[in-house]
Amino acid sequence: MQTAQALFSVIFKRKDVTSEQLIRYELACSIALEAQNLPEKSVVRSVDVAHILSELNVDEETLVATLVSDENLVNIYTSEMIQERFGEATAELVAGIRKLNHFKEFDVNRRSDDVQNERLRQMLLAMTSDIRIMIVKLAYRVARLRHLKYEDPDICHQIASETELIFSPLANRLGIAQLKWELEDLSFRYLHEKKYKEIASQLNVKRVEREAYISRTMETLSQLLSTHDIEAKISGRPKHIYSIWKKMQRKNLPMEELYDLRAIRIYVDTVKDCYEVLGLIHSRWSYVKQEFDDYIATPKENGYQSIHTVIIGPEGHTVEIQIRTPEMHYNSEYGIAAHWRYKEGEKSKRFDQRLEKSISNVRQLLENSSDPEVFKEISTELQSQNIFVMTPENEIITLRQGATPLDFAYSIHTKLGHRCRGAKVNGRIQPLSTSLKTGDKVEILTIKNGQPSRNWLNPNLGYLTSSSARNKVKNWFNKQNKEENIQTGEAIYHREMKRLHGESIQLSQLLNRFKYNDSESFFEDIGKSRINERQLTSAIQRLLKPQKKLNDQQKTFSFKTKDATDYAEQNIVYVIGAVHLKTHLAPCCKPKLEDDVVGYVTRGRGITVHRRDCANILNLTYDELQRLIEVSWSKAQAEQPDYQASLHIVAFDRKGLLRDVMNTLAQLNINLIDSNTHTNLQERTVDMNLTLEIDSQVVLGDILDYIERIQNIESAAISKHSDVH
């Protein structure tokens, strides 16, 4: 287990830390130590994450904020206290990290895809608000994967899947190789355990032989460079299992035929030296042309720079060689994490514009869609490579690999994309679905009042590859077709309600479930597929399940509000001048024991008891007034003791639900004798069985009226116990 003391010892030995920074680090470590000595609330502690971040050489503010953001400290150190000790900027960063900690990870008991997807979507939105929070979350994910070994298999699989789909590509896009490799290898281990062990075993079999060959080749290279007076550091390059597997998949080759199982890195002082070393190596050995990449001249999207080449080396074996400067290597290992440290103290901490654009695209995808497919789009966005094309004025435009002239038009301006009707590529008219290449010069042909085509959104036609461009086209159609979307959405709603026999479900229940204030917006989003049909169907089915369950239980928990016979038998109402007359309470005014009442003689149904101020009584005709008869509440009933009843409630679970039920019962002067609740985590519902002691003057039906007004209550049933106390 990592400790705050050990971390401070590491920081203390760093030569680039000032005395003032040491004081802040010491205070942060002492606070983290408090959390360390408390019972664990989370599998991963903040000090575990801080150790990983310290290896990335992150800036002081990020490391301090991470140390003091442990879940155990939330109620001990408030935002105000953090600000007082470390300043406003650190307090804001702590608030962002704590917000992220608030998101619960995969719950094995809540397998609903909608719930899990929305959790991941909201978490990613929170992450992309600040680049430093993204770095902290990536470090947290590494620590979480390290602790997965003894977890439930379903949890392992879900966390590993999310890591492979989103977090590994995100680490790659940020250029943090140290985190990327570990995220990839650990997630691969849990998703493909058999293949992981197989590759690891194959690597181990010839490890000694391979390392001996690498050592001999490094010595040969050292002598070659020394002869030409080039100072260089040469090392073997570690191989990562996930990387090997991906190359095996991509090239459809067995592991032993991969070029780069034997890999070497050469570090030289300058870019000029990099190319000089490359020339010496290529003059000494032949190389595989298709495996040559110059990322110094054309850096990767994440800023990565290096020269890669594969030679047919000594003894006829292929060897991958990477040539770079120490600065290039530092940036490739620590990426944007190192950038923050260099920029510390500057007012504006902006990283590379291309990276900002990529993260911005991710944010737009998350904000504009709740469809599960959005995560695949994000993964593609984070992993794609760039091409560089030119406008007619020779301005360079950066696009995703595979981009089309239409993507190009939308990247320049939304209106240019909408008005686009053709394109010239290198002076020749080409289809709008043409894949562009680096160096192409593109001219967009437009019409004055042009508008997008729905065909552009068809992925099979290949007009658009950029998620940003697709969103611009979607937004245009959404604005143009609001009324049409509402009608389409309403039709889908009625069709699904009819198909699923959802007549018992109120529209308001669905609005509440999807958090809409009005039906128009709800139907519009169904029509626009922001709420897809699968999500709508799932919501209807969940609302139907508790109702079906309640109907099945009506045999045990039936509504036993007193009807006319009950009141006659119990002598609740006394008819002056007569006995044993059939009476029942009027449903219009629902008279209670304390009300002043009057009887109305009906034809064939006995006497209906109304309140004297009942609107129906006050509006009687002269002839109808002759049917009124004096009645009063039975004195015997008023003197009866309290009795017990069972109340059964089915509700959608939420915070404060039980408290609201208890408060309602207290307001009615009803005592709770016993309670038994059962929560269905998968359906997010709760069953409550309550035993109540009720005053004899309280009518059971009135209790239901009040209970059913409580938010999230789906149904309620009450029955009086046969034994009277």
XYZ file of C-alpha atoms in Angstrom:
725
model
C 0.000 0.000 0.000
C 1.289 3.453 -0.960
C 1.603 5.999 1.872
C 1.612 9.772 2.136
C 4.925 9.638 4.028
C 6.607 7.713 1.202
C 5.291 10.182 -1.372
C 6.608 13.179 0.580
C 10.029 11.496 0.798
C 10.085 11.222 -2.999
C 9.017 14.851 -3.459
C 11.552 16.047 -0.858
C 14.418 14.578 -2.906
C 13.396 16.363 -6.116
C 15.789 19.159 -6.980
C 13.229 21.304 -8.828
C 10.893 21.787 -5.825
C 11.046 25.147 -4.062
C 10.829 25.650 -0.277
C 7.377 27.213 -0.658
C 6.162 24.226 -2.661
C 7.594 21.829 -0.075
C 5.489 23.499 2.615
C 2.324 23.004 0.538
C 3.278 19.405 -0.254
C 3.931 18.677 3.429
C 0.535 20.098 4.415
C -1.234 18.137 1.652
C 0.535 14.907 2.655
C -0.421 15.424 6.306
C -4.085 15.821 5.271
C -3.839 12.715 3.073
C -2.388 10.878 6.066
C -5.594 11.623 8.008
C -7.627 9.945 5.255
C -5.161 7.062 5.190
C -5.894 6.310 8.866
C -9.703 6.311 8.401
C -11.815 3.295 7.311
C -11.756 2.968 3.529
C -14.753 4.294 1.592
C -13.231 3.495 -1.789
C -11.081 0.720 -3.229
C -8.604 3.376 -4.402
C -7.239 6.032 -2.049
C -6.175 9.494 -3.196
C -2.597 8.796 -2.128
C -2.497 5.810 -4.562
C -3.471 8.148 -7.395
C -0.998 10.811 -6.223
C 1.899 8.311 -6.382
C 1.072 7.572 -10.029
C 0.794 11.282 -10.818
C 4.132 12.038 -9.160
C 5.772 9.578 -11.586
C 4.309 11.675 -14.425
C 5.922 14.831 -13.008
C 2.570 16.659 -12.898
C 2.393 20.223 -11.632
C 2.212 20.975 -7.921
C -1.415 22.179 -7.992
C -2.688 18.928 -9.530
C -0.728 16.747 -7.112
C -1.806 18.745 -4.036
C -5.463 18.747 -5.149
C -5.367 14.976 -5.660
C -3.893 14.347 -2.199
C -6.634 16.301 -0.401
C -9.574 15.046 -2.494
C -9.936 11.639 -0.797
C -13.590 10.619 -0.256
C -12.905 10.245 3.478
C -12.082 13.955 3.709
C -15.208 15.424 2.095
C -16.971 16.050 5.414
C -13.783 16.934 7.275
C -12.247 19.486 4.908
C -14.837 21.698 3.205
C -14.171 23.708 0.045
C -13.762 26.814 2.192
C -11.131 25.102 4.334
C -9.244 23.892 1.249
C -9.314 27.404 -0.210
C -8.049 28.890 3.052
C -5.077 26.498 3.151
C -4.176 26.188 -0.545
C -5.889 28.997 -2.454
C -8.873 29.365 -4.771
C -7.373 27.615 -7.806
C -6.571 24.442 -5.850
C -10.000 24.511 -4.168
C -11.710 24.636 -7.588
C -9.646 21.699 -8.814
C -10.459 19.715 -5.648
C -14.173 20.425 -6.220
C -13.863 19.046 -9.762
C -12.092 15.886 -8.592
C -14.627 15.374 -5.789
C -17.456 15.749 -8.294
C -15.856 13.007 -10.354
C -15.439 10.810 -7.268
C -19.175 11.191 -6.694
C -19.974 9.125 -9.801
C -20.521 5.516 -8.804
C -18.760 2.928 -10.913
C -20.393 -0.147 -12.385
C -22.924 -1.738 -10.020
C -23.201 -5.479 -10.563
C -26.774 -5.343 -9.204
C -27.846 -2.603 -11.647
C -27.334 -4.136 -15.026
C -29.523 -1.661 -16.916
C -27.517 -0.458 -19.923
C -29.325 2.887 -19.833
C -28.268 3.535 -16.233
C -24.662 2.482 -16.836
C -24.369 4.438 -20.098
C -25.783 7.602 -18.567
C -23.375 7.260 -15.630
C -20.428 6.967 -18.026
C -21.677 9.846 -20.190
C -22.065 12.212 -17.233
C -18.686 11.170 -15.833
C -16.923 11.861 -19.149
C -18.637 15.241 -19.414
C -17.306 16.138 -15.966
C -13.826 14.930 -16.956
C -13.607 16.975 -20.157
C -14.302 20.231 -18.289
C -10.634 20.446 -17.169
C -7.634 18.675 -18.692
C -6.067 18.150 -15.256
C -9.173 16.317 -14.046
C -8.806 14.014 -17.048
C -5.208 13.242 -16.048
C -6.267 12.535 -12.434
C -9.069 10.241 -13.627
C -6.690 8.326 -15.894
C -4.305 7.821 -12.969
C -7.252 6.725 -10.838
C -8.239 4.213 -13.526
C -4.717 2.720 -13.513
C -4.872 2.357 -9.727
C -8.361 0.822 -9.993
C -7.199 -1.755 -12.538
C -4.286 -2.688 -10.274
C -6.805 -3.497 -7.524
C -9.191 -5.528 -9.736
C -7.716 -8.961 -9.114
C -10.113 -10.011 -6.341
C -13.257 -8.267 -7.652
C -16.475 -9.757 -9.009
C -15.901 -10.928 -12.651
C -18.739 -8.714 -13.919
C -17.156 -5.642 -12.345
C -13.749 -6.588 -13.788
C -15.220 -6.985 -17.262
C -17.172 -3.707 -17.183
C -14.256 -1.615 -15.892
C -11.860 -3.236 -18.387
C -14.348 -2.669 -21.251
C -14.740 1.017 -20.400
C -10.963 1.314 -20.174
C -10.366 -0.269 -23.580
C -13.121 1.761 -25.268
C -12.551 5.204 -23.718
C -9.731 5.599 -21.186
C -6.847 3.980 -23.096
C -7.572 5.998 -26.266
C -7.890 9.111 -24.088
C -4.455 8.505 -22.537
C -3.087 8.029 -26.048
C -4.659 11.262 -27.286
C -3.147 13.119 -24.323
C 0.214 11.558 -25.194
C 0.750 9.945 -21.779
C 2.434 6.710 -22.827
C 3.151 5.616 -19.233
C -0.556 5.458 -18.506
C -1.594 4.284 -21.975
C 0.497 1.090 -21.923
C -0.641 0.054 -18.465
C -4.307 0.812 -19.167
C -4.133 -1.228 -22.376
C -2.295 -4.217 -20.902
C -4.389 -4.451 -17.714
C -7.732 -4.110 -19.509
C -6.607 -6.678 -22.108
C -5.690 -9.043 -19.283
C -9.276 -9.027 -17.941
C -11.056 -9.008 -21.305
C -8.930 -11.664 -23.031
C -7.231 -13.549 -20.209
C -6.409 -16.646 -22.259
C -4.815 -14.682 -25.118
C -2.952 -12.462 -22.638
C -1.387 -15.464 -20.910
C -0.580 -17.095 -24.256
C 1.342 -14.039 -25.531
C 3.062 -13.524 -22.171
C 4.154 -17.152 -22.205
C 5.503 -16.900 -25.781
C 7.456 -13.753 -24.890
C 8.939 -15.458 -21.862
C 10.055 -18.592 -23.749
C 12.654 -16.774 -25.887
C 13.231 -13.816 -23.592
C 16.838 -14.687 -22.701
C 17.752 -15.356 -26.335
C 16.019 -12.139 -27.489
C 17.661 -9.975 -24.801
C 21.093 -11.382 -25.664
C 20.559 -10.510 -29.346
C 19.379 -6.978 -28.437
C 22.485 -6.512 -26.275
C 24.799 -7.549 -29.137
C 22.992 -5.271 -31.617
C 23.140 -2.316 -29.201
C 26.906 -2.798 -28.913
C 27.231 -2.846 -32.717
C 25.165 0.359 -32.979
C 27.222 2.029 -30.248
C 30.443 1.306 -32.130
C 28.937 2.620 -35.393
C 27.857 5.933 -33.854
C 31.054 6.325 -31.863
C 33.082 5.977 -35.056
C 31.219 9.014 -36.432
C 31.572 11.009 -33.175
C 27.869 10.945 -32.337
C 27.061 10.843 -28.648
C 24.033 8.699 -28.030
C 22.249 6.713 -25.366
C 20.973 3.328 -26.566
C 18.477 1.093 -24.763
C 16.190 -1.822 -25.410
C 12.513 -0.945 -25.741
C 9.982 -2.824 -23.572
C 7.265 -4.690 -25.468
C 3.661 -4.482 -24.327
C 1.302 -7.417 -24.684
C -1.686 -5.406 -25.926
C 0.446 -3.726 -28.603
C 1.702 -7.104 -29.813
C -1.848 -8.475 -29.978
C -3.129 -5.446 -31.933
C -0.344 -5.844 -34.509
C -1.085 -9.554 -34.801
C -4.730 -8.677 -35.495
C -3.980 -5.814 -37.890
C -1.368 -7.679 -39.941
C -2.892 -11.148 -39.567
C 0.486 -12.590 -38.532
C 1.607 -14.956 -35.780
C 3.657 -13.308 -33.049
C 7.017 -14.692 -34.136
C 6.675 -12.995 -37.556
C 6.195 -9.474 -36.177
C 9.020 -7.068 -37.037
C 9.316 -5.284 -33.713
C 9.641 -8.039 -31.099
C 13.279 -6.937 -31.033
C 13.229 -3.169 -30.444
C 15.853 -0.538 -29.656
C 15.720 3.178 -28.873
C 18.469 5.669 -29.647
C 18.537 9.052 -27.884
C 20.605 11.914 -29.379
C 20.859 15.590 -28.536
C 19.409 17.285 -31.622
C 16.992 16.757 -34.501
C 19.972 17.010 -36.859
C 21.591 14.097 -34.996
C 18.387 12.047 -35.390
C 18.581 12.218 -39.172
C 22.343 11.636 -39.202
C 21.897 8.461 -37.135
C 19.098 7.351 -39.486
C 21.381 7.820 -42.491
C 24.193 5.771 -40.887
C 21.843 2.909 -39.988
C 20.223 2.768 -43.431
C 23.644 2.823 -45.092
C 24.758 -0.125 -42.939
C 21.628 -2.301 -43.114
C 18.690 -2.599 -45.500
C 15.323 -1.527 -44.133
C 11.629 -2.413 -44.604
C 10.189 0.573 -46.491
C 6.561 0.091 -45.475
C 7.586 0.151 -41.812
C 9.365 3.526 -41.991
C 7.647 6.517 -40.287
C 8.997 10.007 -39.727
C 6.973 11.451 -36.848
C 9.495 14.267 -36.378
C 8.559 15.858 -39.690
C 4.870 14.955 -39.200
C 4.035 14.570 -35.480
C 1.119 12.443 -34.354
C -2.104 14.090 -33.202
C -0.970 13.897 -29.563
C 2.339 15.631 -30.314
C 4.408 12.428 -30.425
C 7.711 12.762 -32.283
C 10.225 10.080 -33.219
C 11.698 8.308 -36.249
C 10.704 4.649 -36.635
C 12.463 2.222 -38.922
C 12.754 -1.573 -39.177
C 16.097 -2.947 -40.403
C 17.238 -6.374 -41.458
C 19.894 -6.364 -38.745
C 22.775 -8.583 -37.638
C 22.262 -12.321 -38.173
C 19.352 -11.518 -40.537
C 16.840 -10.676 -37.813
C 14.445 -7.748 -38.105
C 14.909 -5.022 -35.483
C 12.734 -1.963 -34.898
C 14.755 1.166 -34.115
C 13.307 4.409 -32.757
C 15.426 7.581 -32.894
C 14.530 10.655 -30.847
C 15.848 13.423 -28.596
C 15.504 13.230 -24.773
C 12.893 16.006 -24.949
C 10.854 14.032 -27.487
C 11.049 10.990 -25.242
C 9.990 12.968 -22.161
C 6.994 14.369 -24.023
C 6.021 10.942 -25.362
C 6.066 9.394 -21.895
C 4.341 12.190 -19.952
C 2.463 14.036 -22.699
C 0.065 16.720 -21.576
C 0.873 15.962 -17.911
C 4.389 17.350 -18.465
C 2.963 20.313 -20.400
C 1.037 21.488 -17.328
C 4.180 21.488 -15.267
C 6.073 23.597 -17.777
C 3.137 26.024 -18.009
C 2.723 26.346 -14.236
C 2.225 29.945 -13.122
C 0.946 31.189 -16.476
C -2.465 32.787 -16.508
C -3.636 30.762 -19.479
C -2.941 27.030 -19.473
C -3.965 26.077 -23.005
C -2.514 23.008 -24.627
C -2.086 22.288 -28.311
C -5.044 23.557 -30.375
C -5.443 20.262 -32.201
C -5.789 18.442 -28.898
C -8.252 21.039 -27.620
C -10.326 20.588 -30.775
C -10.361 16.818 -30.270
C -11.487 17.119 -26.636
C -14.067 19.705 -27.707
C -15.439 17.204 -30.241
C -15.738 14.634 -27.463
C -17.672 17.123 -25.318
C -20.048 17.891 -28.206
C -20.716 14.205 -28.784
C -21.523 13.689 -25.106
C -23.766 16.750 -24.868
C -25.731 16.024 -28.034
C -26.434 12.319 -27.633
C -27.457 9.808 -24.979
C -27.294 6.888 -27.423
C -24.867 4.116 -26.336
C -23.261 4.273 -29.821
C -21.797 7.648 -28.819
C -19.031 5.854 -26.891
C -17.847 4.088 -30.040
C -17.799 7.451 -31.826
C -15.738 8.926 -28.986
C -13.313 6.007 -29.131
C -12.906 6.543 -32.894
C -12.462 10.296 -32.354
C -9.686 9.705 -29.825
C -7.809 7.106 -31.867
C -7.963 8.651 -35.337
C -4.893 10.073 -37.076
C -4.640 13.333 -39.005
C -4.089 14.438 -42.581
C -3.144 17.954 -43.715
C -4.880 19.500 -46.735
C -4.823 23.005 -48.196
C -7.359 25.645 -49.146
C -7.035 27.471 -52.516
C -5.171 30.181 -50.522
C -2.656 27.537 -49.307
C -3.920 27.616 -45.715
C -3.301 24.239 -44.058
C -6.381 22.516 -42.614
C -6.066 19.551 -40.232
C -8.609 16.758 -40.759
C -9.136 13.202 -39.593
C -7.699 10.436 -41.745
C -10.361 9.396 -44.273
C -11.998 12.858 -44.304
C -13.958 13.947 -47.385
C -14.352 17.304 -49.159
C -17.635 17.721 -47.270
C -15.812 17.244 -43.943
C -13.343 19.861 -45.200
C -16.175 22.335 -45.953
C -17.746 21.945 -42.509
C -14.374 22.274 -40.784
C -13.968 25.732 -42.335
C -17.492 27.022 -41.632
C -20.902 25.500 -40.976
C -22.593 27.649 -43.657
C -19.984 26.593 -46.230
C -20.841 22.962 -45.512
C -24.596 23.585 -45.788
C -24.173 25.335 -49.171
C -21.677 22.803 -50.577
C -22.705 21.113 -53.833
C -19.363 19.914 -55.190
C -15.594 20.068 -54.780
C -12.388 20.317 -56.762
C -9.448 18.302 -55.451
C -6.117 19.328 -56.984
C -8.000 21.199 -59.712
C -10.298 18.333 -60.733
C -13.955 17.890 -59.760
C -14.318 14.905 -57.434
C -17.291 13.283 -55.641
C -18.045 14.682 -52.168
C -17.354 11.201 -50.750
C -13.722 11.175 -51.976
C -11.153 10.350 -49.263
C -8.611 13.169 -49.051
C -4.853 12.715 -48.616
C -2.163 14.870 -47.044
C -1.102 17.563 -49.514
C -4.422 17.735 -51.430
C -5.657 21.229 -52.362
C -9.438 21.466 -51.979
C -11.857 24.019 -53.392
C -15.534 23.898 -52.365
C -18.254 24.631 -54.964
C -21.423 26.179 -53.507
C -24.893 27.439 -54.389
C -26.434 30.552 -52.827
C -29.375 28.998 -50.978
C -28.026 25.510 -50.492
C -29.018 23.232 -47.658
C -27.814 19.830 -46.355
C -29.048 16.547 -47.757
C -30.274 13.749 -45.513
C -28.109 11.417 -47.595
C -25.072 13.062 -46.028
C -25.992 11.374 -42.743
C -26.108 7.903 -44.307
C -22.849 6.210 -43.176
C -23.025 3.755 -46.086
C -22.700 6.594 -48.616
C -19.485 7.932 -47.061
C -20.143 11.671 -47.332
C -19.131 12.518 -43.751
C -16.573 10.883 -41.466
C -16.289 13.667 -38.865
C -18.614 13.480 -35.861
C -18.475 17.271 -35.650
C -19.709 17.667 -39.242
C -22.446 15.069 -38.727
C -23.659 16.969 -35.664
C -23.845 20.196 -37.669
C -26.032 18.495 -40.291
C -28.207 16.868 -37.621
C -28.670 20.191 -35.847
C -29.783 21.831 -39.100
C -32.470 19.205 -39.669
C -33.505 19.335 -36.025
C -34.156 23.088 -36.258
C -36.005 22.770 -39.578
C -38.223 19.904 -38.557
C -39.287 20.610 -34.986
C -42.997 20.190 -35.742
C -42.355 17.087 -37.800
C -40.211 15.639 -35.008
C -42.955 16.275 -32.450
C -45.539 14.488 -34.621
C -43.151 11.605 -35.323
C -42.245 11.288 -31.646
C -45.866 11.341 -30.519
C -46.724 8.646 -33.084
C -43.851 6.466 -31.815
C -45.015 7.040 -28.223
C -48.625 5.978 -28.950
C -47.470 3.006 -31.031
C -45.219 1.696 -28.243
C -47.862 2.298 -25.560
C -50.391 0.334 -27.603
C -47.935 -2.463 -28.390
C -46.938 -2.877 -24.749
C -50.488 -2.440 -23.378
C -49.416 0.575 -21.376
C -52.901 2.077 -20.955
C -52.438 2.234 -17.183
C -49.366 4.482 -17.532
C -49.801 8.249 -17.437
C -47.727 10.433 -19.767
C -46.670 12.411 -16.695
C -44.961 9.299 -15.328
C -42.754 9.048 -18.417
C -42.042 12.782 -18.385
C -40.923 12.452 -14.781
C -38.782 9.416 -15.555
C -36.986 11.162 -18.438
C -36.918 14.498 -16.525
C -38.986 16.560 -18.958
C -41.267 19.435 -17.950
C -43.533 19.278 -21.001
C -44.722 16.703 -23.498
C -43.724 18.758 -26.560
C -39.997 18.608 -25.773
C -40.374 14.938 -24.866
C -42.044 14.026 -28.183
C -39.566 16.172 -30.122
C -36.589 14.315 -28.657
C -38.195 10.963 -29.453
C -38.659 12.176 -33.036
C -35.014 13.289 -33.193
C -33.897 9.936 -31.715
C -32.290 11.619 -28.713
C -34.581 9.204 -26.892
C -34.408 6.089 -29.016
C -37.183 3.518 -29.220
C -35.264 1.020 -27.112
C -34.978 3.546 -24.270
C -38.697 4.395 -24.521
C -39.709 0.731 -24.561
C -37.487 0.009 -21.558
C -39.035 2.880 -19.570
C -42.605 1.763 -20.343
C -41.828 -1.821 -19.348
C -40.316 -0.692 -16.051
C -43.379 1.370 -15.234
C -45.592 -1.594 -16.050
C -43.733 -4.072 -13.827
C -44.567 -2.500 -10.431
C -48.222 -2.137 -11.509
C -48.376 -5.797 -12.499
C -46.753 -6.765 -9.219
C -49.283 -4.708 -7.270
C -52.186 -6.261 -9.171
C -50.857 -9.705 -8.282
C -50.712 -8.698 -4.627
C -54.225 -7.275 -4.445
C -55.418 -10.607 -3.079
C -53.402 -9.918 0.071
C -53.307 -6.133 0.136
C -56.718 -4.980 -1.046
C -58.282 -1.568 -0.750
C -60.704 -2.000 2.183
C -62.110 1.471 2.572
C -65.475 1.212 4.286
C -68.429 0.863 1.952
C -72.105 1.259 2.894
C -72.325 -2.172 4.498
C -69.256 -1.539 6.664
C -70.742 1.632 8.065
C -74.154 0.057 8.661
C -72.640 -2.927 10.479
C -70.355 -0.782 12.623
C -73.094 1.790 13.390
C -70.863 4.657 12.352
C -73.911 6.652 11.165
C -77.041 6.859 13.332
C -80.277 7.752 11.507
C -82.467 9.731 13.876
C -85.851 8.070 14.340
C -84.921 4.781 12.687
C -82.515 1.861 13.107
C -80.804 -0.680 10.807
C -81.162 1.486 7.739
C -78.523 0.945 5.042
C -76.152 3.943 4.907
C -73.029 4.874 2.958
C -70.807 7.915 2.743
C -71.103 10.207 -0.292
C -68.017 10.012 -2.536
C -68.431 13.649 -3.607
C -67.639 15.293 -0.262
C -66.174 12.343 1.712
C -67.521 13.304 5.154
C -65.369 12.610 8.199
C -66.382 11.865 11.792
C -65.925 15.462 12.903
C -68.084 16.877 10.050
C -71.682 18.108 10.421
C -73.658 15.664 8.233
C -77.100 15.124 6.737
C -78.669 12.073 5.087
C -80.228 11.854 1.626
C -82.730 9.057 0.947
C -81.867 7.438 -2.395
C -83.996 5.182 -4.570
C -83.048 1.619 -3.674
C -79.553 2.346 -2.179
C -80.484 3.419 1.304
C -79.214 6.666 2.767
C -76.235 8.607 1.431
C -74.476 10.653 4.115
C -73.220 14.104 2.964
C -71.562 17.038 4.660
C -74.128 19.797 5.209
C -71.991 22.180 3.145
C -71.670 19.717 0.260
C -72.214 21.453 -3.101
C -74.628 18.724 -4.197
C -76.777 19.264 -1.086
C -76.765 23.050 -1.475
C -77.954 22.719 -5.094
C -80.901 20.390 -4.460
C -84.307 21.303 -5.940
C -87.350 21.869 -3.739
C -88.637 18.312 -4.339
C -85.180 16.815 -3.638
C -84.917 18.731 -0.360
C -87.848 16.653 0.876
C -85.563 13.580 0.769
C -83.136 14.958 3.391
C -83.093 13.207 6.752
C -81.297 14.002 10.002
C -78.345 11.731 10.791
C -75.467 11.876 13.275
C -72.258 9.988 13.952
C -72.659 7.003 16.275
C -71.347 7.783 19.759
C -70.271 4.171 20.124
C -67.956 4.431 17.097
C -66.295 7.579 18.428
C -65.479 5.744 21.645
C -63.926 2.732 19.892
C -60.217 2.148 20.539
C -57.441 2.563 17.925
C -56.917 -0.310 15.477
C -54.112 -1.696 13.346
C -53.856 -1.794 9.540
C -51.328 -2.886 6.917
C -50.154 -0.358 4.331
C -48.355 -1.650 1.227
C -46.514 0.827 -1.034
C -44.781 0.309 -4.383
C -42.527 3.197 -5.444
C -39.532 4.152 -7.542
C -36.649 4.497 -5.130
C -35.138 7.895 -4.369
C -33.398 9.679 -1.536
C -35.775 10.789 1.219
C -38.670 8.554 0.122
C -39.073 6.740 3.453
C -38.701 10.048 5.306
C -41.558 11.585 3.290
C -43.805 8.607 4.003
C -43.038 8.834 7.728
C -43.715 12.594 7.783
C -47.085 12.094 6.064
C -48.118 9.459 8.588
C -47.046 11.741 11.452
C -49.158 14.589 10.074
C -52.156 12.235 10.128
C -51.367 11.305 13.769
C -50.762 7.699 12.755
C -48.269 5.591 14.701
C -45.866 3.257 12.872
C -45.598 -0.060 14.722
C -43.469 -2.063 12.277
C -41.919 -1.651 8.831
C -40.327 -3.939 6.269
C -38.831 -2.607 3.022
C -37.319 -4.420 0.063
C -35.358 -2.649 -2.695
C -35.045 -4.048 -6.211
C -31.736 -2.552 -7.393
C -32.181 -3.754 -10.955
C -35.596 -2.104 -11.390
C -34.833 0.760 -8.953
C -38.109 0.125 -7.112
C -38.906 -0.330 -3.430
C -41.688 -2.283 -1.694
C -42.758 -1.041 1.743
C -44.924 -3.077 4.132
C -45.936 -0.919 7.085
C -48.002 -1.839 10.153
C -49.922 1.183 11.439
C -51.856 2.048 14.595
C -54.772 4.189 13.462
C -57.191 6.398 15.367
C -60.741 5.063 15.071
C -61.899 8.358 13.540
C -59.489 8.124 10.605
C -60.930 6.689 7.369
C -58.560 4.321 5.565
C -59.297 5.868 2.195
C -58.051 9.238 3.453
C -54.670 7.706 4.294
C -54.310 6.508 0.704
C -55.216 9.965 -0.625
C -52.284 11.512 1.230
C -49.794 8.685 0.585
C -50.432 8.650 -3.177
C -49.584 12.372 -3.387
C -45.949 11.635 -2.402
C -43.458 11.898 -5.280
C -42.416 8.552 -6.892
C -45.270 6.578 -5.273
C -46.638 4.285 -7.982
C -49.374 2.545 -5.986
C -50.595 2.019 -2.450
C -53.022 -0.421 -0.789
C -54.308 -0.629 2.792
C -56.253 -3.215 4.791
C -57.523 -3.275 8.366
C -56.354 -6.086 10.672
C -59.111 -8.406 11.831
C -57.943 -8.286 15.456
C -58.932 -5.093 17.302
C -56.741 -3.741 20.097
